[in-house]
Short mmCIF file of C-alpha atoms and ligand atoms in Angstrom, two decimals:
data_model
loop_
_atom_site.label_atom_id
_atom_site.label_comp_id
_atom_site.label_asym_id
_atom_site.label_seq_id
_atom_site.Cartn_x
_atom_site.Cartn_y
_atom_site.Cartn_z
CA MET X 1 120.45 135.15 113.57
CA ASP X 2 118.18 132.17 112.95
CA LYS X 3 117.73 130.93 109.39
CA PHE X 4 114.50 129.19 108.38
CA TYR X 5 113.40 126.60 105.84
CA HIS X 6 109.98 125.78 104.45
CA ILE X 7 109.37 122.60 102.44
CA VAL X 8 106.36 122.11 100.17
CA THR X 9 105.71 118.43 99.43
CA TYR X 10 103.55 117.00 96.66
CA GLY X 11 102.65 113.39 95.96
CA CYS X 12 103.12 110.08 97.71
CA GLN X 13 104.57 108.84 101.00
CA MET X 14 107.90 108.32 99.27
CA ASN X 15 108.05 112.09 98.74
CA VAL X 16 106.89 112.80 102.28
CA HIS X 17 109.81 110.72 103.54
CA GLU X 18 112.22 112.34 101.10
CA SER X 19 111.16 115.74 102.41
CA GLU X 20 112.17 114.46 105.86
CA LYS X 21 115.59 113.75 104.39
CA ILE X 22 115.71 117.25 102.88
CA ALA X 23 114.75 118.65 106.32
CA GLY X 24 117.65 116.64 107.79
CA ILE X 25 120.11 118.21 105.33
CA LEU X 26 118.79 121.72 105.96
CA SER X 27 118.92 121.39 109.72
CA GLU X 28 122.51 120.21 109.42
CA LEU X 29 123.19 123.50 107.63
CA GLY X 30 121.73 125.38 110.59
CA TYR X 31 118.25 126.08 109.21
CA LYS X 32 115.14 125.71 111.37
CA SER X 33 111.68 124.73 110.16
CA CYS X 34 109.00 127.41 109.76
CA ASP X 35 105.35 127.20 108.67
CA ASP X 36 105.23 130.67 107.17
CA ILE X 37 106.71 130.60 103.68
CA LYS X 38 107.25 134.40 103.79
CA ARG X 39 109.66 134.02 106.70
CA ALA X 40 111.73 131.32 105.02
CA ASP X 41 115.34 131.84 103.92
CA ILE X 42 115.08 128.73 101.77
CA VAL X 43 111.97 127.24 100.21
CA VAL X 44 112.18 123.72 98.78
CA PHE X 45 109.51 122.29 96.48
CA ASN X 46 109.56 118.50 96.46
CA THR X 47 107.49 117.78 93.37
CA CYS X 48 105.38 114.99 91.88
CA CYS X 49 104.48 114.24 88.26
CA ILE X 50 102.26 111.16 88.52
CA ARG X 51 99.32 113.09 87.03
CA GLU X 52 99.12 116.37 85.17
CA ASN X 53 97.32 118.17 87.99
CA ALA X 54 100.19 117.40 90.40
CA GLU X 55 102.57 119.15 88.00
CA ASN X 56 100.26 122.11 87.50
CA HIS X 57 99.87 122.52 91.22
CA ALA X 58 103.64 122.81 91.64
CA TYR X 59 103.99 125.26 88.72
CA GLY X 60 101.26 127.44 90.22
CA ASN X 61 102.93 127.57 93.62
CA ILE X 62 106.42 128.19 92.25
CA GLY X 63 104.94 131.01 90.13
CA MET X 64 103.41 132.59 93.22
CA LEU X 65 106.85 132.97 94.79
CA LYS X 66 108.05 135.41 92.12
CA SER X 67 106.96 138.55 93.98
CA LEU X 68 108.20 137.22 97.32
CA LYS X 69 111.60 136.52 95.82
CA ALA X 70 111.68 140.01 94.25
CA ALA X 71 111.08 141.54 97.68
CA LYS X 72 113.46 139.18 99.46
CA LYS X 73 116.46 138.75 97.18
CA ASP X 74 118.48 136.55 99.56
CA MET X 75 115.79 133.93 99.77
CA LEU X 76 116.77 130.68 98.04
CA ILE X 77 114.26 128.64 96.05
CA ALA X 78 115.04 125.02 95.27
CA VAL X 79 112.90 122.63 93.20
CA GLY X 80 113.49 118.88 93.26
CA GLY X 81 111.69 115.55 92.96
CA CYS X 82 109.90 113.66 90.21
CA LEU X 83 108.79 116.64 88.08
CA THR X 84 112.33 117.93 87.55
CA GLN X 85 113.69 114.44 86.88
CA GLN X 86 111.57 114.07 83.71
CA MET X 87 113.48 114.46 80.48
CA GLY X 88 113.88 118.12 79.50
CA LYS X 89 111.81 119.44 82.41
CA ALA X 90 114.69 120.99 84.42
CA GLY X 91 115.66 123.26 81.51
CA ALA X 92 112.05 124.19 80.81
CA LEU X 93 111.50 124.98 84.48
CA HIS X 94 114.58 127.23 84.53
CA GLU X 95 113.29 129.12 81.50
CA LYS X 96 109.83 129.57 82.92
CA PHE X 97 110.98 130.48 86.44
CA PRO X 98 114.47 132.05 86.10
CA TYR X 99 114.36 133.13 89.76
CA VAL X 100 114.55 129.50 90.95
CA ASP X 101 118.07 129.07 92.38
CA ILE X 102 118.53 125.32 92.54
CA ILE X 103 117.01 122.52 90.46
CA PHE X 104 117.79 118.92 91.37
CA GLY X 105 116.26 115.50 90.66
CA THR X 106 115.36 112.28 92.46
CA HIS X 107 118.82 110.72 92.26
CA ASN X 108 120.83 113.57 93.79
CA LEU X 109 118.82 114.76 96.77
CA ASN X 110 121.82 113.79 98.92
CA LYS X 111 123.85 116.55 97.22
CA LEU X 112 121.47 119.36 98.18
CA LYS X 113 123.91 120.70 100.77
CA GLU X 114 126.61 120.99 98.12
CA TYR X 115 124.21 122.78 95.75
CA ILE X 116 123.15 125.28 98.42
CA LEU X 117 126.77 126.13 99.21
CA LYS X 118 127.56 126.41 95.50
CA LYS X 119 124.61 128.73 94.90
CA GLN X 120 125.51 130.95 97.84
CA GLY X 121 128.86 131.65 96.15
CA SER X 122 127.48 132.29 92.66
CA LYS X 123 124.85 134.30 90.81
CA LYS X 124 124.02 131.47 88.41
CA ALA X 125 121.31 128.95 89.09
CA VAL X 126 122.55 125.48 90.02
CA ILE X 127 120.85 122.91 87.79
CA GLU X 128 121.90 119.32 88.34
CA ILE X 129 119.93 116.26 87.29
CA GLU X 130 121.58 112.85 87.43
CA GLU X 131 120.55 109.93 85.28
CA SER X 132 122.26 107.31 87.45
CA ASP X 133 120.00 105.11 89.53
CA GLY X 134 122.82 102.82 90.65
CA GLU X 135 123.88 102.80 94.24
CA ILE X 136 121.66 103.50 97.20
CA CYS X 137 122.96 106.43 99.20
CA GLU X 138 122.30 106.14 102.92
CA ASP X 139 123.97 109.40 103.97
CA GLU X 140 121.01 111.56 104.87
CA LYS X 141 119.59 111.34 108.35
CA PRO X 142 115.90 112.23 108.06
CA LEU X 143 114.33 114.75 110.37
CA ARG X 144 111.12 112.85 110.91
CA THR X 145 107.82 114.71 110.93
CA SER X 146 105.25 111.89 111.02
CA TYR X 147 105.52 110.70 114.65
CA PRO X 148 104.25 108.21 115.85
CA ASN X 149 104.70 106.78 112.35
CA ALA X 150 108.12 106.37 110.79
CA TRP X 151 108.66 105.74 107.07
CA ILE X 152 111.36 103.28 106.09
CA ASN X 153 112.44 102.85 102.47
CA ILE X 154 113.02 99.24 101.52
CA THR X 155 113.17 99.60 97.73
CA TYR X 156 113.70 102.48 95.35
CA GLY X 157 112.53 102.67 91.74
CA CYS X 158 110.34 100.31 89.74
CA ASN X 159 110.83 97.76 86.96
CA ASN X 160 107.20 97.22 86.04
CA PHE X 161 106.55 99.83 83.39
CA CYS X 162 102.79 99.88 83.73
CA SER X 163 101.94 101.61 80.47
CA TYR X 164 100.34 104.70 82.07
CA CYS X 165 103.02 105.30 84.68
CA ILE X 166 105.89 107.79 84.73
CA VAL X 167 107.49 106.43 87.91
CA PRO X 168 110.02 104.03 86.28
CA TYR X 169 111.27 106.96 84.17
CA VAL X 170 111.80 109.33 87.08
CA ARG X 171 112.76 106.91 89.84
CA GLY X 172 114.88 104.49 87.83
CA ARG X 173 115.21 100.72 88.13
CA GLU X 174 114.32 98.87 91.29
CA ARG X 175 117.02 98.66 93.96
CA SER X 176 116.53 97.00 97.35
CA ARG X 177 118.21 98.18 100.52
CA LYS X 178 120.18 95.66 102.56
CA SER X 179 117.96 93.86 105.05
CA SER X 180 120.48 94.49 107.83
CA ASP X 181 120.26 98.26 107.24
CA ILE X 182 116.45 98.12 107.28
CA LEU X 183 116.38 96.06 110.47
CA ASN X 184 118.86 98.34 112.23
CA GLU X 185 116.84 101.39 111.27
CA ALA X 186 113.58 99.76 112.38
CA ALA X 187 115.00 98.67 115.75
CA ALA X 188 116.42 102.14 116.42
CA LEU X 189 113.06 103.74 115.58
CA VAL X 190 111.16 101.47 117.96
CA GLN X 191 113.74 102.31 120.64
CA GLU X 192 113.18 106.01 119.99
CA GLY X 193 109.45 105.53 120.65
CA TYR X 194 107.93 105.30 117.17
CA ARG X 195 104.77 103.22 117.35
CA GLU X 196 104.13 102.51 113.69
CA LEU X 197 106.66 101.60 111.02
CA THR X 198 105.69 101.79 107.35
CA LEU X 199 107.93 100.01 104.87
CA LEU X 200 107.98 101.89 101.57
CA GLY X 201 108.61 100.85 98.00
CA GLN X 202 106.88 101.09 94.62
CA ASN X 203 106.48 97.34 94.69
CA VAL X 204 107.45 95.98 98.11
CA ASN X 205 106.61 92.39 97.15
CA SER X 206 109.60 92.18 94.86
CA TYR X 207 111.95 93.24 97.70
CA SER X 208 115.33 91.56 97.60
CA ASN X 209 115.37 90.17 94.07
CA GLY X 210 118.88 88.81 94.59
CA THR X 211 120.33 91.73 96.58
CA ASP X 212 120.41 89.53 99.65
CA ASP X 213 118.71 86.29 100.55
CA VAL X 214 115.83 87.84 102.49
CA SER X 215 112.45 87.83 100.74
CA PHE X 216 109.74 90.39 101.56
CA PRO X 217 107.69 88.03 103.77
CA GLU X 218 110.88 87.12 105.63
CA LEU X 219 111.75 90.79 106.05
CA LEU X 220 108.30 91.37 107.55
CA ARG X 221 108.82 88.50 109.97
CA ARG X 222 112.18 89.91 111.04
CA VAL X 223 110.91 93.45 111.53
CA SER X 224 107.91 92.07 113.47
CA ALA X 225 110.28 90.19 115.75
CA ILE X 226 111.79 93.47 117.02
CA GLU X 227 110.81 93.83 120.63
CA GLY X 228 108.29 96.44 121.73
CA LYS X 229 104.72 97.41 120.95
CA PHE X 230 104.36 98.85 117.49
CA ARG X 231 102.39 98.43 114.28
CA LEU X 232 103.88 97.43 110.96
CA ARG X 233 102.51 98.61 107.62
CA PHE X 234 103.83 98.40 104.08
CA MET X 235 103.02 99.88 100.72
CA THR X 236 102.65 99.41 97.80
CA SER X 237 102.05 95.79 96.81
CA HIS X 238 101.76 94.75 93.18
CA PRO X 239 99.12 92.02 92.80
CA LYS X 240 101.27 89.98 90.40
CA ASP X 241 103.88 89.51 93.16
CA PHE X 242 101.48 89.07 96.06
CA SER X 243 102.30 85.58 97.35
CA GLU X 244 100.84 82.99 99.70
CA ASP X 245 103.99 83.41 101.82
CA LEU X 246 103.13 87.05 102.29
CA ALA X 247 99.57 86.18 103.40
CA LYS X 248 101.06 83.68 105.88
CA ALA X 249 103.45 86.31 107.24
CA VAL X 250 100.54 88.71 107.78
CA ALA X 251 98.61 85.95 109.56
CA ASP X 252 101.56 84.96 111.77
CA CYS X 253 102.71 88.43 112.80
CA GLY X 254 100.24 90.23 115.03
CA LYS X 255 102.09 93.53 114.57
CA ILE X 256 101.27 93.67 110.85
CA CYS X 257 98.18 95.78 110.29
CA ARG X 258 95.12 94.08 108.87
CA LEU X 259 94.91 96.46 105.94
CA ILE X 260 96.66 95.61 102.71
CA HIS X 261 96.90 98.17 99.94
CA LEU X 262 96.63 96.23 96.68
CA PRO X 263 96.07 98.47 93.66
CA VAL X 264 93.84 96.75 91.09
CA GLN X 265 93.67 99.69 88.61
CA SER X 266 90.85 98.12 86.54
CA GLY X 267 88.42 95.20 86.57
CA SER X 268 88.65 94.62 82.81
CA ASP X 269 91.13 92.09 81.44
CA ALA X 270 91.50 94.03 78.19
CA VAL X 271 92.36 97.23 80.06
CA LEU X 272 94.67 95.39 82.48
CA LYS X 273 96.51 93.93 79.50
CA ALA X 274 96.86 97.33 77.84
CA MET X 275 98.07 98.70 81.19
CA ASN X 276 100.77 95.98 81.23
CA ARG X 277 99.69 94.91 84.71
CA LYS X 278 100.39 91.21 84.04
CA TYR X 279 97.31 89.83 85.84
CA THR X 280 93.64 89.36 85.04
CA ALA X 281 90.65 90.31 87.19
CA ALA X 282 90.32 86.62 88.10
CA ASP X 283 94.00 86.49 89.15
CA TYR X 284 93.39 89.50 91.37
CA LEU X 285 90.36 87.92 93.01
CA LYS X 286 92.38 84.76 93.58
CA LYS X 287 95.01 86.80 95.46
CA ILE X 288 92.29 88.26 97.67
CA GLU X 289 91.00 84.75 98.29
CA ILE X 290 94.48 83.60 99.36
CA LEU X 291 94.82 86.60 101.67
CA LYS X 292 91.39 85.94 103.23
CA LYS X 293 92.16 82.24 103.64
CA TYR X 294 94.95 83.14 106.07
CA VAL X 295 93.62 86.46 107.41
CA PRO X 296 89.81 86.26 107.10
CA ASP X 297 89.10 89.72 108.50
CA CYS X 298 91.83 91.51 106.54
CA ALA X 299 90.78 94.81 104.98
CA VAL X 300 91.91 95.67 101.47
CA SER X 301 92.32 99.11 99.94
CA THR X 302 93.11 99.83 96.32
CA ASP X 303 93.90 102.30 93.53
CA ILE X 304 91.69 102.50 90.43
CA ILE X 305 92.18 104.45 87.20
CA VAL X 306 89.21 105.31 85.01
CA GLY X 307 89.32 106.53 81.43
CA PHE X 308 92.41 104.58 80.39
CA PRO X 309 92.77 104.73 76.56
CA GLY X 310 90.28 102.37 74.93
CA GLU X 311 88.23 101.80 78.12
CA SER X 312 84.68 101.02 76.94
CA ASP X 313 81.49 101.25 79.00
CA GLU X 314 81.64 97.50 79.28
CA ASP X 315 85.24 97.64 80.60
CA PHE X 316 84.23 100.24 83.14
CA ASN X 317 81.26 98.14 84.27
CA LYS X 318 83.69 95.30 84.95
CA THR X 319 85.58 97.61 87.28
CA LEU X 320 82.32 98.37 89.13
CA GLU X 321 81.60 94.63 89.34
CA LEU X 322 85.02 93.91 90.80
CA VAL X 323 84.65 96.71 93.36
CA LYS X 324 81.30 95.21 94.43
CA GLU X 325 82.80 91.75 94.71
CA VAL X 326 85.87 92.70 96.77
CA GLY X 327 84.26 95.26 99.08
CA PHE X 328 87.33 97.49 99.46
CA SER X 329 87.65 99.30 102.76
CA SER X 330 88.73 102.35 100.76
CA ALA X 331 89.83 103.15 97.23
CA PHE X 332 91.88 105.94 95.71
CA THR X 333 90.26 106.71 92.38
CA PHE X 334 91.93 108.61 89.56
CA VAL X 335 91.07 109.84 86.10
CA TYR X 336 93.74 108.63 83.69
CA SER X 337 96.25 111.38 82.99
CA LYS X 338 98.38 111.20 79.87
CA ARG X 339 102.08 111.28 80.73
CA GLU X 340 104.50 112.07 77.90
CA GLY X 341 107.07 109.34 77.39
CA THR X 342 104.89 106.47 78.66
CA ALA X 343 103.53 103.76 76.35
CA ALA X 344 99.89 104.70 77.00
CA ALA X 345 100.45 108.29 75.85
CA LYS X 346 100.81 106.97 72.29
CA MET X 347 97.73 104.75 72.44
CA PRO X 348 94.77 105.57 70.20
CA ASP X 349 91.30 106.09 71.59
CA GLN X 350 92.06 108.47 74.46
CA ILE X 351 88.82 108.91 76.44
CA PRO X 352 87.06 112.32 76.43
CA ALA X 353 87.20 114.15 79.76
CA GLU X 354 83.37 114.21 80.17
CA VAL X 355 83.20 110.41 79.86
CA SER X 356 85.94 109.90 82.45
CA LYS X 357 84.31 112.42 84.76
CA GLU X 358 80.98 110.66 84.63
CA ARG X 359 82.66 107.28 85.25
CA ILE X 360 84.69 108.45 88.21
CA MET X 361 81.58 109.97 89.82
CA ARG X 362 79.78 106.63 89.58
CA LEU X 363 82.81 104.80 90.93
CA VAL X 364 83.28 107.18 93.86
CA GLU X 365 79.61 106.83 94.75
CA LEU X 366 79.91 103.04 94.85
CA VAL X 367 83.14 103.10 96.87
CA ASN X 368 81.69 105.61 99.33
CA SER X 369 78.56 103.54 99.87
CA GLN X 370 80.70 100.49 100.64
CA THR X 371 82.89 102.48 103.01
CA ARG X 372 79.84 103.89 104.80
CA MET X 373 78.40 100.41 105.29
CA GLN X 374 81.67 99.16 106.75
CA SER X 375 81.94 102.17 109.07
CA LEU X 376 78.42 101.57 110.38
CA LYS X 377 79.44 98.11 111.58
CA TYR X 378 81.83 99.77 114.03
CA VAL X 379 79.14 101.58 116.00
CA GLY X 380 78.99 100.27 119.58
CA LYS X 381 82.32 98.42 119.31
CA THR X 382 85.48 99.26 121.23
CA VAL X 383 88.64 99.35 119.12
CA GLU X 384 92.31 99.93 119.80
CA ILE X 385 93.44 103.18 118.19
CA LEU X 386 96.95 104.46 117.81
CA CYS X 387 96.56 108.19 118.43
CA GLU X 388 98.36 110.01 115.61
CA ASP X 389 97.45 113.65 115.73
CA PHE X 390 95.28 116.46 117.07
CA ASP X 391 92.82 118.14 114.71
CA ALA X 392 92.81 121.74 115.90
CA LYS X 393 89.73 122.66 113.84
CA LYS X 394 87.63 119.87 115.31
CA GLY X 395 89.32 120.07 118.72
CA LEU X 396 89.64 116.27 118.64
CA TYR X 397 92.43 113.73 118.68
CA LEU X 398 92.53 111.16 115.88
CA GLY X 399 94.12 107.87 115.00
CA ARG X 400 93.50 104.56 113.25
CA ASP X 401 92.71 101.00 114.22
CA GLU X 402 94.63 98.06 112.81
CA PHE X 403 92.30 97.97 109.78
CA GLY X 404 93.24 101.54 108.95
CA ARG X 405 89.87 103.03 109.95
CA MET X 406 90.16 106.59 111.27
CA ALA X 407 88.52 107.56 114.56
CA TYR X 408 88.18 110.95 116.29
CA PHE X 409 87.85 111.38 120.04
CA GLU X 410 88.14 113.93 122.83
CA SER X 411 90.87 113.99 125.43
CA GLY X 412 92.09 116.40 128.08
CA GLU X 413 95.63 115.02 127.85
CA ASN X 414 97.95 114.67 124.88
CA LEU X 415 97.54 111.12 123.60
CA ILE X 416 99.70 111.31 120.45
CA GLY X 417 101.81 108.16 120.23
CA LYS X 418 99.63 106.23 122.68
CA PHE X 419 97.42 103.20 122.07
CA VAL X 420 93.95 103.92 123.40
CA ASN X 421 90.69 102.00 123.47
CA VAL X 422 87.88 103.96 121.88
CA LYS X 423 84.19 103.08 122.03
CA ILE X 424 82.69 104.05 118.68
CA ALA X 425 79.54 106.13 118.98
CA ALA X 426 78.98 107.22 115.38
CA ALA X 427 80.11 106.61 111.83
CA ASN X 428 80.44 109.52 109.40
CA GLY X 429 81.28 108.00 106.05
CA ILE X 430 84.93 107.06 106.06
CA SER X 431 85.69 108.06 109.67
CA LEU X 432 84.32 107.29 113.12
CA THR X 433 83.85 109.21 116.35
CA GLY X 434 83.92 107.78 119.83
CA GLU X 435 84.98 108.08 123.42
CA VAL X 436 88.15 106.93 125.11
CA VAL X 437 87.48 104.00 127.43
CA LYS X 438 89.57 104.17 130.58
CA GLU X 439 91.09 100.89 131.78
N1 5AD O 1 97.01 108.67 85.47
C1 5AD O 1 96.17 108.45 86.53
N2 5AD O 1 96.54 107.76 87.60
C2 5AD O 1 97.80 107.27 87.66
N3 5AD O 1 98.44 106.54 88.59
C3 5AD O 1 99.70 106.31 88.17
N4 5AD O 1 99.88 106.87 86.96
C4 5AD O 1 98.71 107.47 86.62
C5 5AD O 1 98.27 108.21 85.49
N5 5AD O 1 99.07 108.43 84.44
C6 5AD O 1 97.79 106.07 89.82
C7 5AD O 1 97.79 104.55 89.93
C8 5AD O 1 98.80 104.30 91.00
C9 5AD O 1 98.65 105.52 91.86
C10 5AD O 1 99.78 105.80 92.79
O1 5AD O 1 98.51 106.56 90.95
O2 5AD O 1 96.51 104.14 90.35
O3 5AD O 1 98.56 103.11 91.72
FE1 SF4 O 2 104.01 102.81 88.36
FE2 SF4 O 2 103.29 100.27 87.89
FE3 SF4 O 2 105.67 100.80 89.04
FE4 SF4 O 2 103.40 101.21 90.43
S1 SF4 O 2 104.16 99.22 89.68
S2 SF4 O 2 105.18 102.62 90.27
S3 SF4 O 2 101.98 101.88 88.84
S4 SF4 O 2 105.05 101.34 86.96
#
């Protein structure tokens, strides 16, 4: 009889890719994927803890499984990822949800198979969190779910300790994969037909750091040199490590997308200092200038936090000013969320929720108006889109151009994984709609 798995993923692309590795492990054990959680023989929650609402979301969904588990005693529930890796959280989770069978962390995902087998032979929950962030384990073969895009880890962990951020505590110190392993993986993926490769790391710019003699810009050049038509993306870049060499690599390699994600977090030097970001607003603008010197039309997206402890109206206005000056193609905006164990959690002058809410609304309005203006410039132009998916609700295919702009279009044939030319007819805020132009 067939056995099914259902994975619930929260958080960033790193987690999305790790869920592909979990899927690989489960399929090796004979499980098949299913969309209906009620049909699943094993449910895995791959959690996130970057902000409080990500944690609450996971707790809510794990709580909802209680009755399902009571009705279906053989069903296994496993919870892993960043939430469980936080100090003391695995024990607390077990107490709150005693029906969870397996709890694992970010450093021992590769042992999930062992934990499942152990649990099947025992009544007791299997709770294993490892502190080690030493060696990189390359055992798991991911079962990829993001075609035509493929995620490739290049670094794990982070050494930056931005004062608001929990990531260094739950993902450990930065480790870089060997460039030869990355290049072999990339070449195999292009061979298999993937049309977009995204290199992943918390801070890709510090790739290598002595592990081997290949710097990040050099790695980009080598991946770009792989034969075949594909796009190359990377995330996330830390502005302090964004170098002229990187800008040159983007300019020289046509396969690298003209959209760089460069989180600024704030436009105020005082806030940036308290965040331990190690650059000023002027330094950030200088990096953008360097990028534009080599790649004049390059789009830039960013992350911004509002309501960081001590952020005054004046600080926040500096963020608005910087957003106006750069003209981001898109921005992910967040209200600061206090994370226990980080330096910022102990800072005085935490900002009241109403103040942060009002600030984020003003920021979102500004960002949206910039995005709308940029989208409007597309109308009438023909752009090359890599078709990524079909939106069943809209009945339209969708994909992005090399600047990361999303476009929707109609097609009688399945275009997923194909490069198509689309003539843009209309702009609707962040996305575009158009018609496929036949050659
Ligand atoms: N509160 C709000 N946003 C945060 N981020 C990271 N930590 C926090 C936090 N404690 C945001 C940053 C980062 C993005 C991935 O999440 O902007 O770049
Ligand atoms: Fe968190 Fe800063 Fe590391 Fe990014 S660079 S993961 S924000 S500590």
